[in-house]
Amino acid sequence: TWYKRESLVNPELLCLDDAWLRTILARQSLDQYPSELLFNDSPLSITYQFAPGTKEDGVSLNVPALLWRQLPKARLAWLVPGLLDAKIAALFKNLPKSYRRVLPSDIAQVWHWRDHFDFASGELFTVLSESIREKMALDIPIVAWQESELALPEHLRFHIKLFHDKTLVGAGRDFDKLEELIAAQLFFHNASKEEAPILTTWKDTDNLPKQTI
């Protein structure tokens, strides 16, 4: 065979170098659990913590408060590649019974997004609905996924940390409440006639504090 022939010349043909293996595993981990979210080629730091039952459990994204409204919320729904299978499985489990009755009973265990679409390739719920419609001839409306998301475990949604002048001014997973917080802060600045700091480029975020959740 090929191996018998080649191993006579190189006995260590299939031996793996520890350093090489560690490098490969590190790259795979970085791909699945990135340390940054890129927007317009500029990074926002991502941190991770395993702390079930706490507000900090899961994945945190550090964002300048005045840039929060510019961040594409559709991208945040995708979370990170390493947690997307778990998120989609939980979304399936949380769907109304009328849809779960039609879906295969084991779909939450066997559905893998890599088999159906590319990561962050549009609106997550739209992509899910279109894929299910194509593969199973079942129409699941976007609102069903949105309601399902509300019941997700906290670690399957981004924990957003908003900073202003290096100070944490707000945090949470409810995007509507974060919007209200930003609106209130902007009103305060206008009412007090204080000039709010203007961040004109993403490079202005380089001095954000490094936070570990």
Short mmCIF file of C-alpha atoms in Angstrom, two decimals:
data_model
loop_
_atom_site.label_atom_id
_atom_site.label_comp_id
_atom_site.label_asym_id
_atom_site.label_seq_id
_atom_site.Cartn_x
_atom_site.Cartn_y
_atom_site.Cartn_z
CA THR A 1 0.00 0.00 0.00
CA TRP A 2 0.93 3.68 -0.20
CA TYR A 3 1.68 3.91 3.52
CA LYS A 4 3.82 0.76 3.64
CA ARG A 5 5.87 1.97 0.70
CA GLU A 6 6.36 5.52 1.93
CA SER A 7 6.94 4.56 5.58
CA LEU A 8 10.06 2.63 4.54
CA VAL A 9 11.53 5.97 3.49
CA ASN A 10 9.96 8.06 6.24
CA PRO A 11 9.05 6.03 9.36
CA GLU A 12 7.50 9.11 11.02
CA LEU A 13 5.24 9.87 8.07
CA LEU A 14 2.03 9.97 10.09
CA CYS A 15 3.50 11.23 13.37
CA LEU A 16 1.99 14.56 14.46
CA ASP A 17 4.20 17.25 15.91
CA ASP A 18 2.76 18.56 19.21
CA ALA A 19 3.50 22.19 18.39
CA TRP A 20 1.88 21.87 14.97
CA LEU A 21 -1.19 20.19 16.48
CA ARG A 22 -1.54 22.92 19.13
CA THR A 23 -1.34 25.56 16.40
CA ILE A 24 -4.08 23.89 14.37
CA LEU A 25 -6.36 23.55 17.41
CA ALA A 26 -5.75 27.18 18.37
CA ARG A 27 -6.69 28.33 14.88
CA GLN A 28 -9.87 26.25 14.94
CA SER A 29 -10.78 27.69 18.33
CA LEU A 30 -10.20 31.23 17.10
CA ASP A 31 -12.39 30.59 14.07
CA GLN A 32 -15.22 29.25 16.23
CA TYR A 33 -14.80 31.70 19.12
CA PRO A 34 -13.30 34.91 17.70
CA SER A 35 -11.88 37.60 19.97
CA GLU A 36 -13.21 40.41 17.79
CA LEU A 37 -16.29 41.29 15.77
CA LEU A 38 -15.35 43.11 12.59
CA PHE A 39 -17.51 45.91 11.25
CA ASN A 40 -16.23 47.87 8.26
CA ASP A 41 -12.84 46.18 8.83
CA SER A 42 -12.62 47.62 12.36
CA PRO A 43 -12.69 45.43 15.50
CA LEU A 44 -14.88 45.39 18.58
CA SER A 45 -13.57 43.12 21.32
CA ILE A 46 -15.41 39.93 22.27
CA THR A 47 -14.88 38.18 25.60
CA TYR A 48 -16.18 34.89 26.99
CA GLN A 49 -17.04 33.59 30.41
CA PHE A 50 -18.58 30.35 31.61
CA ALA A 51 -20.73 31.50 34.51
CA PRO A 52 -24.18 29.85 34.36
CA GLY A 53 -26.87 31.69 36.25
CA THR A 54 -25.10 35.05 36.16
CA LYS A 55 -25.68 38.09 33.96
CA GLU A 56 -22.17 37.77 32.52
CA ASP A 57 -22.54 34.19 31.33
CA GLY A 58 -21.65 33.66 27.69
CA VAL A 59 -20.35 36.12 25.10
CA SER A 60 -19.84 39.85 25.69
CA LEU A 61 -19.30 42.52 23.06
CA ASN A 62 -17.70 45.83 24.08
CA VAL A 63 -19.19 48.78 22.18
CA PRO A 64 -18.71 52.58 22.42
CA ALA A 65 -22.10 53.93 23.49
CA LEU A 66 -22.25 56.51 20.72
CA LEU A 67 -21.59 53.83 18.10
CA TRP A 68 -24.24 51.39 19.31
CA ARG A 69 -26.88 52.65 16.91
CA GLN A 70 -24.56 52.20 13.94
CA LEU A 71 -23.84 48.56 14.68
CA PRO A 72 -25.86 46.19 12.41
CA LYS A 73 -28.15 44.36 14.82
CA ALA A 74 -28.77 41.66 12.20
CA ARG A 75 -25.14 40.55 12.59
CA LEU A 76 -25.52 40.20 16.36
CA ALA A 77 -28.26 37.59 15.93
CA TRP A 78 -25.64 35.19 14.51
CA LEU A 79 -23.60 35.30 17.75
CA VAL A 80 -20.32 33.39 17.05
CA PRO A 81 -19.78 30.27 14.89
CA GLY A 82 -19.00 28.00 17.84
CA LEU A 83 -22.39 28.68 19.48
CA LEU A 84 -24.63 28.93 16.43
CA ASP A 85 -25.57 25.23 16.31
CA ALA A 86 -26.65 25.40 19.96
CA LYS A 87 -28.60 28.61 19.34
CA ILE A 88 -30.44 27.19 16.33
CA ALA A 89 -31.23 23.98 18.23
CA ALA A 90 -32.71 26.06 21.05
CA LEU A 91 -34.69 28.16 18.56
CA PHE A 92 -36.22 24.98 17.13
CA LYS A 93 -37.15 23.75 20.61
CA ASN A 94 -38.83 27.06 21.46
CA LEU A 95 -41.02 27.19 18.35
CA PRO A 96 -44.79 26.87 18.84
CA LYS A 97 -46.05 23.30 18.96
CA SER A 98 -47.88 23.74 15.65
CA TYR A 99 -44.48 23.95 13.91
CA ARG A 100 -42.62 21.46 16.10
CA ARG A 101 -45.30 18.87 15.35
CA VAL A 102 -44.45 19.03 11.65
CA LEU A 103 -40.67 19.14 12.02
CA PRO A 104 -38.67 15.91 12.57
CA SER A 105 -38.49 15.17 16.29
CA ASP A 106 -34.70 15.10 16.27
CA ILE A 107 -34.17 18.22 14.16
CA ALA A 108 -32.70 20.18 17.07
CA GLN A 109 -29.98 17.53 17.41
CA VAL A 110 -29.17 16.92 13.74
CA TRP A 111 -29.52 20.39 12.19
CA HIS A 112 -26.11 21.95 11.50
CA TRP A 113 -26.04 25.38 9.93
CA ARG A 114 -22.85 24.63 7.99
CA ASP A 115 -24.85 22.13 5.94
CA HIS A 116 -27.34 24.81 4.87
CA PHE A 117 -25.83 28.29 4.69
CA ASP A 118 -22.78 30.46 5.36
CA PHE A 119 -22.22 32.19 8.68
CA ALA A 120 -23.62 35.74 8.95
CA SER A 121 -25.00 35.52 5.41
CA GLY A 122 -27.95 37.88 5.84
CA GLU A 123 -30.76 38.02 8.41
CA LEU A 124 -30.56 34.85 10.53
CA PHE A 125 -34.31 34.30 10.89
CA THR A 126 -34.93 34.96 7.21
CA VAL A 127 -32.17 32.52 6.27
CA LEU A 128 -33.62 29.89 8.63
CA SER A 129 -37.14 30.30 7.24
CA GLU A 130 -35.96 30.10 3.64
CA SER A 131 -33.84 27.03 4.34
CA ILE A 132 -36.68 25.21 6.13
CA ARG A 133 -39.07 26.15 3.34
CA GLU A 134 -36.67 24.80 0.73
CA LYS A 135 -35.72 21.58 2.54
CA MET A 136 -39.03 20.70 4.23
CA ALA A 137 -41.72 22.71 2.44
CA LEU A 138 -42.71 24.29 5.76
CA ASP A 139 -43.31 28.03 6.11
CA ILE A 140 -42.18 29.38 9.48
CA PRO A 141 -42.82 33.15 9.78
CA ILE A 142 -40.10 35.47 11.06
CA VAL A 143 -42.20 36.43 14.08
CA ALA A 144 -42.13 32.79 15.26
CA TRP A 145 -38.32 32.86 15.39
CA GLN A 146 -38.37 36.24 17.11
CA GLU A 147 -40.69 34.94 19.83
CA SER A 148 -38.55 31.82 20.13
CA GLU A 149 -35.46 33.96 20.66
CA LEU A 150 -37.02 35.65 23.69
CA ALA A 151 -36.95 32.30 25.50
CA LEU A 152 -33.31 31.51 24.71
CA PRO A 153 -30.81 30.89 27.52
CA GLU A 154 -28.82 34.05 28.13
CA HIS A 155 -25.52 32.56 26.95
CA LEU A 156 -27.03 32.17 23.47
CA ARG A 157 -27.46 35.94 23.04
CA PHE A 158 -24.80 38.62 22.97
CA HIS A 159 -24.24 40.45 26.26
CA ILE A 160 -23.64 44.05 25.13
CA LYS A 161 -21.42 46.35 27.21
CA LEU A 162 -21.67 50.04 26.37
CA PHE A 163 -18.81 52.39 27.23
CA HIS A 164 -18.52 56.15 27.38
CA ASP A 165 -15.14 57.74 28.11
CA LYS A 166 -13.81 54.33 29.21
CA THR A 167 -16.68 54.01 31.73
CA LEU A 168 -19.25 51.23 31.56
CA VAL A 169 -22.57 53.05 31.19
CA GLY A 170 -24.89 50.17 30.41
CA ALA A 171 -25.08 46.47 29.71
CA GLY A 172 -27.61 43.86 28.81
CA ARG A 173 -29.07 41.56 26.17
CA ASP A 174 -32.29 43.49 25.53
CA PHE A 175 -31.48 45.66 22.51
CA ASP A 176 -34.65 47.78 22.92
CA LYS A 177 -33.67 48.72 26.47
CA LEU A 178 -30.16 49.58 25.29
CA GLU A 179 -31.68 51.85 22.65
CA GLU A 180 -33.71 53.57 25.37
CA LEU A 181 -30.57 54.01 27.44
CA ILE A 182 -28.71 55.63 24.55
CA ALA A 183 -31.68 57.93 23.83
CA ALA A 184 -31.78 58.99 27.48
CA GLN A 185 -28.06 59.73 27.52
CA LEU A 186 -28.28 61.80 24.34
CA PHE A 187 -31.21 63.75 25.84
CA PHE A 188 -29.16 64.41 28.97
CA HIS A 189 -26.24 65.74 26.95
CA ASN A 190 -28.49 68.00 24.91
CA ALA A 191 -30.42 69.25 27.93
CA SER A 192 -27.26 70.03 29.90
CA LYS A 193 -25.64 71.63 26.83
CA GLU A 194 -22.60 69.49 27.37
CA GLU A 195 -20.74 68.50 24.27
CA ALA A 196 -20.78 64.74 23.96
CA PRO A 197 -17.56 63.19 22.66
CA ILE A 198 -17.78 62.50 18.95
CA LEU A 199 -16.33 59.26 17.66
CA THR A 200 -15.80 59.80 13.96
CA THR A 201 -13.92 56.60 13.15
CA TRP A 202 -13.70 53.10 14.57
CA LYS A 203 -10.07 53.81 15.44
CA ASP A 204 -11.41 56.00 18.24
CA THR A 205 -12.42 52.77 20.02
CA ASP A 206 -8.83 51.62 20.45
CA ASN A 207 -8.68 53.05 23.98
CA LEU A 208 -11.68 51.15 25.26
CA PRO A 209 -10.85 49.27 28.46
CA LYS A 210 -10.15 45.58 28.11
CA GLN A 211 -12.96 43.86 29.97
CA THR A 212 -13.23 40.20 30.93
CA ILE A 213 -16.72 38.98 31.65
#
